[in-house]
Amino acid sequence: MPADPDCIFCRIVSGELPSTRIDEDERTVAFMDINPATRGHVLVVPREHSADLTEIAEDDLAAVAAMAKRIALRQQQRLGADGVNLLNSCGKVAWQTVFHFHVHVIPRYEDDPLELPVRPQEGDPDEIAEDAEKLRA
């Protein structure tokens, strides 16, 4: 899909808007998040515009995942991160605010203030089985 002139990430990829880039390749660009959840928070985006996970091309998705892995390793090796969260939000109800597919690579530190937005709890076995049946290929 061609660049969207109204998309902030398309404008960052093209260089029209500034960013603090830390890596890029033929398919992806990685840059610092200006509203970091923790020190070293990075966004990885495909160069090609796609709104979300349901639209991104398989090759671009694989390239974003590979770049996210490289960034996560650097966060651990160079920033001393104790772990890393990868986060993608697909759709407004899932907290997506920029409709250009992206992955947050969030370094985690033992003393950081982040918490899971949900507390996992035991599910209903019948509902799980019913959903599994619907989701099988």
mmCIF file of N, CA, C and O in Angstrom, residues 56-129:
data_model
loop_
_atom_site.group_PDB
_atom_site.id
_atom_site.type_symbol
_atom_site.label_atom_id
_atom_site.label_comp_id
_atom_site.label_asym_id
_atom_site.label_seq_id
_atom_site.Cartn_x
_atom_site.Cartn_y
_atom_site.Cartn_z
ATOM 1 N N ILE A 56 -1.035 -6.179 7.264
ATOM 2 C CA ILE A 56 0.384 -6.184 6.921
ATOM 3 C C ILE A 56 0.750 -7.420 6.096
ATOM 4 O O ILE A 56 0.263 -8.528 6.356
ATOM 5 N N ALA A 57 1.606 -7.227 5.095
ATOM 6 C CA ALA A 57 2.094 -8.333 4.272
ATOM 7 C C ALA A 57 2.974 -9.253 5.114
ATOM 8 O O ALA A 57 3.683 -8.796 6.020
ATOM 9 N N GLU A 58 2.918 -10.535 4.819
ATOM 10 C CA GLU A 58 3.689 -11.530 5.593
ATOM 11 C C GLU A 58 5.180 -11.193 5.632
ATOM 12 O O GLU A 58 5.814 -11.302 6.680
ATOM 13 N N ASP A 59 5.749 -10.781 4.483
ATOM 14 C CA ASP A 59 7.176 -10.448 4.444
ATOM 15 C C ASP A 59 7.496 -9.254 5.328
ATOM 16 O O ASP A 59 8.545 -9.230 5.995
ATOM 17 N N ASP A 60 6.624 -8.264 5.339
ATOM 18 C CA ASP A 60 6.844 -7.104 6.202
ATOM 19 C C ASP A 60 6.710 -7.477 7.674
ATOM 20 O O ASP A 60 7.479 -7.006 8.513
ATOM 21 N N LEU A 61 5.746 -8.329 7.983
ATOM 22 C CA LEU A 61 5.575 -8.776 9.369
ATOM 23 C C LEU A 61 6.820 -9.516 9.849
ATOM 24 O O LEU A 61 7.314 -9.275 10.956
ATOM 25 N N ALA A 62 7.349 -10.391 9.009
ATOM 26 C CA ALA A 62 8.570 -11.134 9.362
ATOM 27 C C ALA A 62 9.750 -10.176 9.553
ATOM 28 O O ALA A 62 10.554 -10.337 10.480
ATOM 29 N N ALA A 63 9.843 -9.172 8.703
ATOM 30 C CA ALA A 63 10.934 -8.206 8.808
ATOM 31 C C ALA A 63 10.824 -7.379 10.085
ATOM 32 O O ALA A 63 11.833 -7.108 10.752
ATOM 33 N N VAL A 64 9.611 -6.979 10.445
ATOM 34 C CA VAL A 64 9.407 -6.233 11.692
ATOM 35 C C VAL A 64 9.795 -7.105 12.886
ATOM 36 O O VAL A 64 10.472 -6.642 13.815
ATOM 37 N N ALA A 65 9.398 -8.379 12.869
ATOM 38 C CA ALA A 65 9.738 -9.285 13.974
ATOM 39 C C ALA A 65 11.250 -9.452 14.089
ATOM 40 O O ALA A 65 11.806 -9.442 15.203
ATOM 41 N N ALA A 66 11.928 -9.597 12.961
ATOM 42 C CA ALA A 66 13.387 -9.763 12.985
ATOM 43 C C ALA A 66 14.072 -8.510 13.528
ATOM 44 O O ALA A 66 15.008 -8.599 14.336
ATOM 45 N N MET A 67 13.602 -7.340 13.103
ATOM 46 C CA MET A 67 14.174 -6.096 13.612
ATOM 47 C C MET A 67 13.895 -5.958 15.107
ATOM 48 O O MET A 67 14.772 -5.563 15.882
ATOM 49 N N ALA A 68 12.684 -6.289 15.545
ATOM 50 C CA ALA A 68 12.340 -6.209 16.968
ATOM 51 C C ALA A 68 13.270 -7.110 17.798
ATOM 52 O O ALA A 68 13.704 -6.726 18.880
ATOM 53 N N LYS A 69 13.576 -8.271 17.284
ATOM 54 C CA LYS A 69 14.491 -9.182 17.993
ATOM 55 C C LYS A 69 15.880 -8.555 18.119
ATOM 56 O O LYS A 69 16.482 -8.592 19.195
ATOM 57 N N ARG A 70 16.382 -7.973 17.033
ATOM 58 C CA ARG A 70 17.703 -7.333 17.090
ATOM 59 C C ARG A 70 17.718 -6.194 18.105
ATOM 60 O O ARG A 70 18.672 -6.052 18.874
ATOM 61 N N ILE A 71 16.655 -5.395 18.123
ATOM 62 C CA ILE A 71 16.571 -4.277 19.065
ATOM 63 C C ILE A 71 16.501 -4.806 20.505
ATOM 64 O O ILE A 71 17.175 -4.287 21.398
ATOM 65 N N ALA A 72 15.704 -5.839 20.732
ATOM 66 C CA ALA A 72 15.576 -6.413 22.087
ATOM 67 C C ALA A 72 16.927 -6.898 22.609
ATOM 68 O O ALA A 72 17.260 -6.680 23.783
ATOM 69 N N LEU A 73 17.696 -7.540 21.748
ATOM 70 C CA LEU A 73 19.028 -8.003 22.169
ATOM 71 C C LEU A 73 19.914 -6.823 22.548
ATOM 72 O O LEU A 73 20.617 -6.861 23.558
ATOM 73 N N ARG A 74 19.867 -5.752 21.762
ATOM 74 C CA ARG A 74 20.653 -4.554 22.088
ATOM 75 C C ARG A 74 20.208 -3.931 23.400
ATOM 76 O O ARG A 74 21.026 -3.440 24.181
ATOM 77 N N GLN A 75 18.887 -3.895 23.631
ATOM 78 C CA GLN A 75 18.383 -3.311 24.874
ATOM 79 C C GLN A 75 18.939 -4.077 26.079
ATOM 80 O O GLN A 75 19.289 -3.471 27.094
ATOM 81 N N GLN A 76 19.019 -5.382 25.950
ATOM 82 C CA GLN A 76 19.564 -6.177 27.045
ATOM 83 C C GLN A 76 21.075 -5.988 27.173
ATOM 84 O O GLN A 76 21.589 -5.791 28.280
ATOM 85 N N GLN A 77 21.771 -6.032 26.057
ATOM 86 C CA GLN A 77 23.237 -5.963 26.083
ATOM 87 C C GLN A 77 23.764 -4.570 26.384
ATOM 88 O O GLN A 77 24.747 -4.411 27.103
ATOM 89 N N ARG A 78 23.125 -3.540 25.841
ATOM 90 C CA ARG A 78 23.678 -2.189 25.933
ATOM 91 C C ARG A 78 23.016 -1.295 26.970
ATOM 92 O O ARG A 78 23.622 -0.339 27.453
ATOM 93 N N LEU A 79 21.747 -1.586 27.282
ATOM 94 C CA LEU A 79 21.047 -0.783 28.293
ATOM 95 C C LEU A 79 20.874 -1.517 29.610
ATOM 96 O O LEU A 79 20.374 -0.947 30.571
ATOM 97 N N GLY A 80 21.232 -2.788 29.635
ATOM 98 C CA GLY A 80 21.095 -3.575 30.859
ATOM 99 C C GLY A 80 19.672 -3.985 31.175
ATOM 100 O O GLY A 80 19.346 -4.258 32.331
ATOM 101 N N ALA A 81 18.808 -4.040 30.161
ATOM 102 C CA ALA A 81 17.426 -4.468 30.390
ATOM 103 C C ALA A 81 17.417 -5.910 30.912
ATOM 104 O O ALA A 81 18.186 -6.753 30.461
ATOM 105 N N ASP A 82 16.535 -6.160 31.861
ATOM 106 C CA ASP A 82 16.391 -7.500 32.440
ATOM 107 C C ASP A 82 15.436 -8.369 31.630
ATOM 108 O O ASP A 82 15.414 -9.581 31.782
ATOM 109 N N GLY A 83 14.644 -7.751 30.780
ATOM 110 C CA GLY A 83 13.680 -8.457 29.934
ATOM 111 C C GLY A 83 13.144 -7.470 28.914
ATOM 112 O O GLY A 83 13.531 -6.298 28.896
ATOM 113 N N VAL A 84 12.258 -7.945 28.044
ATOM 114 C CA VAL A 84 11.697 -7.092 26.995
ATOM 115 C C VAL A 84 10.252 -7.511 26.744
ATOM 116 O O VAL A 84 9.950 -8.704 26.695
ATOM 117 N N ASN A 85 9.371 -6.527 26.594
ATOM 118 C CA ASN A 85 8.009 -6.778 26.127
ATOM 119 C C ASN A 85 7.899 -6.319 24.691
ATOM 120 O O ASN A 85 8.377 -5.242 24.335
ATOM 121 N N LEU A 86 7.249 -7.150 23.864
ATOM 122 C CA LEU A 86 6.837 -6.735 22.529
ATOM 123 C C LEU A 86 5.342 -6.500 22.600
ATOM 124 O O LEU A 86 4.613 -7.350 23.110
ATOM 125 N N LEU A 87 4.899 -5.361 22.065
ATOM 126 C CA LEU A 87 3.484 -5.026 22.143
ATOM 127 C C LEU A 87 3.004 -4.518 20.792
ATOM 128 O O LEU A 87 3.635 -3.655 20.185
ATOM 129 N N ASN A 88 1.889 -5.069 20.337
ATOM 130 C CA ASN A 88 1.199 -4.565 19.158
ATOM 131 C C ASN A 88 -0.269 -4.446 19.517
ATOM 132 O O ASN A 88 -0.845 -5.352 20.101
ATOM 133 N N SER A 89 -0.848 -3.337 19.162
ATOM 134 C CA SER A 89 -2.277 -3.126 19.371
ATOM 135 C C SER A 89 -2.947 -3.089 18.006
ATOM 136 O O SER A 89 -2.535 -2.332 17.140
ATOM 137 N N CYS A 90 -3.982 -3.904 17.836
ATOM 138 C CA CYS A 90 -4.671 -4.021 16.545
ATOM 139 C C CYS A 90 -6.116 -3.575 16.721
ATOM 140 O O CYS A 90 -6.952 -4.326 17.227
ATOM 141 N N GLY A 91 -6.393 -2.332 16.341
ATOM 142 C CA GLY A 91 -7.737 -1.792 16.463
ATOM 143 C C GLY A 91 -7.871 -0.845 17.638
ATOM 144 O O GLY A 91 -7.163 -0.954 18.632
ATOM 145 N N LYS A 92 -8.773 0.096 17.487
ATOM 146 C CA LYS A 92 -8.983 1.121 18.516
ATOM 147 C C LYS A 92 -9.314 0.513 19.878
ATOM 148 O O LYS A 92 -8.799 0.945 20.902
ATOM 149 N N VAL A 93 -10.162 -0.514 19.895
ATOM 150 C CA VAL A 93 -10.554 -1.133 21.154
ATOM 151 C C VAL A 93 -9.360 -1.811 21.842
ATOM 152 O O VAL A 93 -9.358 -2.010 23.054
ATOM 153 N N ALA A 94 -8.315 -2.120 21.067
ATOM 154 C CA ALA A 94 -7.107 -2.749 21.602
ATOM 155 C C ALA A 94 -6.017 -1.720 21.887
ATOM 156 O O ALA A 94 -4.854 -2.067 22.016
ATOM 157 N N TRP A 95 -6.378 -0.445 21.960
ATOM 158 C CA TRP A 95 -5.504 0.678 22.294
ATOM 159 C C TRP A 95 -4.616 1.132 21.149
ATOM 160 O O TRP A 95 -3.635 1.833 21.372
ATOM 161 N N GLN A 96 -4.932 0.765 19.901
ATOM 162 C CA GLN A 96 -4.145 1.283 18.785
ATOM 163 C C GLN A 96 -4.508 2.746 18.583
ATOM 164 O O GLN A 96 -5.682 3.105 18.479
ATOM 165 N N THR A 97 -3.490 3.607 18.531
ATOM 166 C CA THR A 97 -3.724 5.040 18.357
ATOM 167 C C THR A 97 -3.127 5.570 17.050
ATOM 168 O O THR A 97 -3.563 6.600 16.556
ATOM 169 N N VAL A 98 -2.121 4.890 16.518
ATOM 170 C CA VAL A 98 -1.553 5.242 15.213
ATOM 171 C C VAL A 98 -1.842 4.064 14.291
ATOM 172 O O VAL A 98 -1.402 2.948 14.553
ATOM 173 N N PHE A 99 -2.561 4.327 13.218
ATOM 174 C CA PHE A 99 -3.025 3.243 12.354
ATOM 175 C C PHE A 99 -2.055 2.994 11.196
ATOM 176 O O PHE A 99 -2.389 3.079 10.027
ATOM 177 N N HIS A 100 -0.831 2.671 11.614
ATOM 178 C CA HIS A 100 0.246 2.162 10.762
ATOM 179 C C HIS A 100 0.842 1.056 11.619
ATOM 180 O O HIS A 100 1.266 1.315 12.753
ATOM 181 N N PHE A 101 0.835 -0.173 11.122
ATOM 182 C CA PHE A 101 1.311 -1.290 11.939
ATOM 183 C C PHE A 101 2.639 -0.933 12.596
ATOM 184 O O PHE A 101 3.539 -0.381 11.951
ATOM 185 N N HIS A 102 2.764 -1.257 13.857
ATOM 186 C CA HIS A 102 4.019 -1.042 14.579
ATOM 187 C C HIS A 102 4.090 -1.962 15.787
ATOM 188 O O HIS A 102 3.075 -2.433 16.300
ATOM 189 N N VAL A 103 5.312 -2.211 16.192
ATOM 190 C CA VAL A 103 5.580 -3.016 17.379
ATOM 191 C C VAL A 103 6.382 -2.160 18.352
ATOM 192 O O VAL A 103 7.382 -1.541 17.971
ATOM 193 N N HIS A 104 5.926 -2.140 19.582
ATOM 194 C CA HIS A 104 6.679 -1.498 20.661
ATOM 195 C C HIS A 104 7.666 -2.524 21.197
ATOM 196 O O HIS A 104 7.281 -3.657 21.522
ATOM 197 N N VAL A 105 8.925 -2.136 21.300
ATOM 198 C CA VAL A 105 9.954 -2.981 21.906
ATOM 199 C C VAL A 105 10.325 -2.266 23.206
ATOM 200 O O VAL A 105 11.020 -1.248 23.198
ATOM 201 N N ILE A 106 9.786 -2.778 24.306
ATOM 202 C CA ILE A 106 9.862 -2.081 25.588
ATOM 203 C C ILE A 106 10.810 -2.831 26.515
ATOM 204 O O ILE A 106 10.500 -3.935 26.986
ATOM 205 N N PRO A 107 11.991 -2.237 26.781
ATOM 206 C CA PRO A 107 12.901 -2.895 27.711
ATOM 207 C C PRO A 107 12.316 -2.869 29.119
ATOM 208 O O PRO A 107 11.664 -1.897 29.515
ATOM 209 N N ARG A 108 12.526 -3.956 29.833
ATOM 210 C CA ARG A 108 12.005 -4.056 31.198
ATOM 211 C C ARG A 108 13.165 -4.145 32.175
ATOM 212 O O ARG A 108 14.173 -4.805 31.922
ATOM 213 N N TYR A 109 12.988 -3.490 33.303
ATOM 214 C CA TYR A 109 13.994 -3.430 34.348
ATOM 215 C C TYR A 109 13.355 -3.888 35.650
ATOM 216 O O TYR A 109 12.169 -3.651 35.881
ATOM 217 N N GLU A 110 14.123 -4.534 36.479
ATOM 218 C CA GLU A 110 13.603 -5.073 37.745
ATOM 219 C C GLU A 110 12.772 -4.060 38.513
ATOM 220 O O GLU A 110 11.749 -4.396 39.073
ATOM 221 N N ASP A 111 13.181 -2.808 38.528
ATOM 222 C CA ASP A 111 12.496 -1.806 39.358
ATOM 223 C C ASP A 111 11.591 -0.865 38.562
ATOM 224 O O ASP A 111 11.179 0.171 39.073
ATOM 225 N N ASP A 112 11.259 -1.224 37.311
ATOM 226 C CA ASP A 112 10.400 -0.307 36.554
ATOM 227 C C ASP A 112 8.952 -0.401 37.057
ATOM 228 O O ASP A 112 8.562 -1.388 37.673
ATOM 229 N N PRO A 113 8.144 0.635 36.779
ATOM 230 C CA PRO A 113 6.791 0.689 37.337
ATOM 231 C C PRO A 113 5.705 0.006 36.498
ATOM 232 O O PRO A 113 4.542 0.025 36.889
ATOM 233 N N LEU A 114 6.065 -0.597 35.368
ATOM 234 C CA LEU A 114 5.037 -1.160 34.497
ATOM 235 C C LEU A 114 4.399 -2.402 35.092
ATOM 236 O O LEU A 114 5.053 -3.203 35.746
ATOM 237 N N GLU A 115 3.101 -2.550 34.823
ATOM 238 C CA GLU A 115 2.347 -3.719 35.264
ATOM 239 C C GLU A 115 1.494 -4.216 34.115
ATOM 240 O O GLU A 115 1.143 -3.440 33.215
ATOM 241 N N LEU A 116 1.144 -5.486 34.150
ATOM 242 C CA LEU A 116 0.223 -6.018 33.159
ATOM 243 C C LEU A 116 -1.107 -5.289 33.259
ATOM 244 O O LEU A 116 -1.578 -5.006 34.373
ATOM 245 N N PRO A 117 -1.728 -4.979 32.108
ATOM 246 C CA PRO A 117 -3.022 -4.292 32.165
ATOM 247 C C PRO A 117 -4.159 -5.216 32.602
ATOM 248 O O PRO A 117 -5.241 -4.751 32.920
ATOM 249 N N VAL A 118 -3.920 -6.512 32.615
ATOM 250 C CA VAL A 118 -4.929 -7.478 33.059
ATOM 251 C C VAL A 118 -4.279 -8.461 34.015
ATOM 252 O O VAL A 118 -3.065 -8.636 34.011
ATOM 253 N N ARG A 119 -5.090 -9.087 34.808
ATOM 254 C CA ARG A 119 -4.616 -10.138 35.707
ATOM 255 C C ARG A 119 -5.196 -11.458 35.216
ATOM 256 O O ARG A 119 -6.420 -11.665 35.297
ATOM 257 N N PRO A 120 -4.349 -12.326 34.649
ATOM 258 C CA PRO A 120 -4.870 -13.605 34.162
ATOM 259 C C PRO A 120 -5.588 -14.368 35.273
ATOM 260 O O PRO A 120 -5.159 -14.352 36.428
ATOM 261 N N GLN A 121 -6.682 -14.999 34.895
ATOM 262 C CA GLN A 121 -7.430 -15.818 35.841
ATOM 263 C C GLN A 121 -7.942 -17.044 35.105
ATOM 264 O O GLN A 121 -8.009 -17.069 33.882
ATOM 265 N N GLU A 122 -8.295 -18.056 35.848
ATOM 266 C CA GLU A 122 -8.740 -19.310 35.262
ATOM 267 C C GLU A 122 -9.958 -19.079 34.370
ATOM 268 O O GLU A 122 -10.893 -18.379 34.736
ATOM 269 N N GLY A 123 -9.912 -19.684 33.188
ATOM 270 C CA GLY A 123 -11.003 -19.546 32.244
ATOM 271 C C GLY A 123 -12.016 -20.667 32.367
ATOM 272 O O GLY A 123 -11.780 -21.679 33.028
ATOM 273 N N ASP A 124 -13.149 -20.496 31.706
ATOM 274 C CA ASP A 124 -14.199 -21.507 31.664
ATOM 275 C C ASP A 124 -13.794 -22.567 30.647
ATOM 276 O O ASP A 124 -13.644 -22.270 29.457
ATOM 277 N N PRO A 125 -13.599 -23.824 31.070
ATOM 278 C CA PRO A 125 -13.135 -24.878 30.163
ATOM 279 C C PRO A 125 -14.048 -25.084 28.947
ATOM 280 O O PRO A 125 -13.559 -25.327 27.844
ATOM 281 N N ASP A 126 -15.360 -24.966 29.141
ATOM 282 C CA ASP A 126 -16.285 -25.138 28.019
ATOM 283 C C ASP A 126 -16.132 -24.006 27.002
ATOM 284 O O ASP A 126 -16.147 -24.244 25.790
ATOM 285 N N GLU A 127 -15.995 -22.796 27.491
ATOM 286 C CA GLU A 127 -15.818 -21.652 26.609
ATOM 287 C C GLU A 127 -14.483 -21.745 25.858
ATOM 288 O O GLU A 127 -14.413 -21.450 24.665
ATOM 289 N N ILE A 128 -13.450 -22.180 26.550
ATOM 290 C CA ILE A 128 -12.134 -22.349 25.917
ATOM 291 C C ILE A 128 -12.234 -23.390 24.803
ATOM 292 O O ILE A 128 -11.740 -23.178 23.690
ATOM 293 N N ALA A 129 -12.882 -24.510 25.078
ATOM 294 C CA ALA A 129 -13.034 -25.567 24.079
ATOM 295 C C ALA A 129 -13.873 -25.085 22.888
ATOM 296 O O ALA A 129 -13.531 -25.360 21.722
#
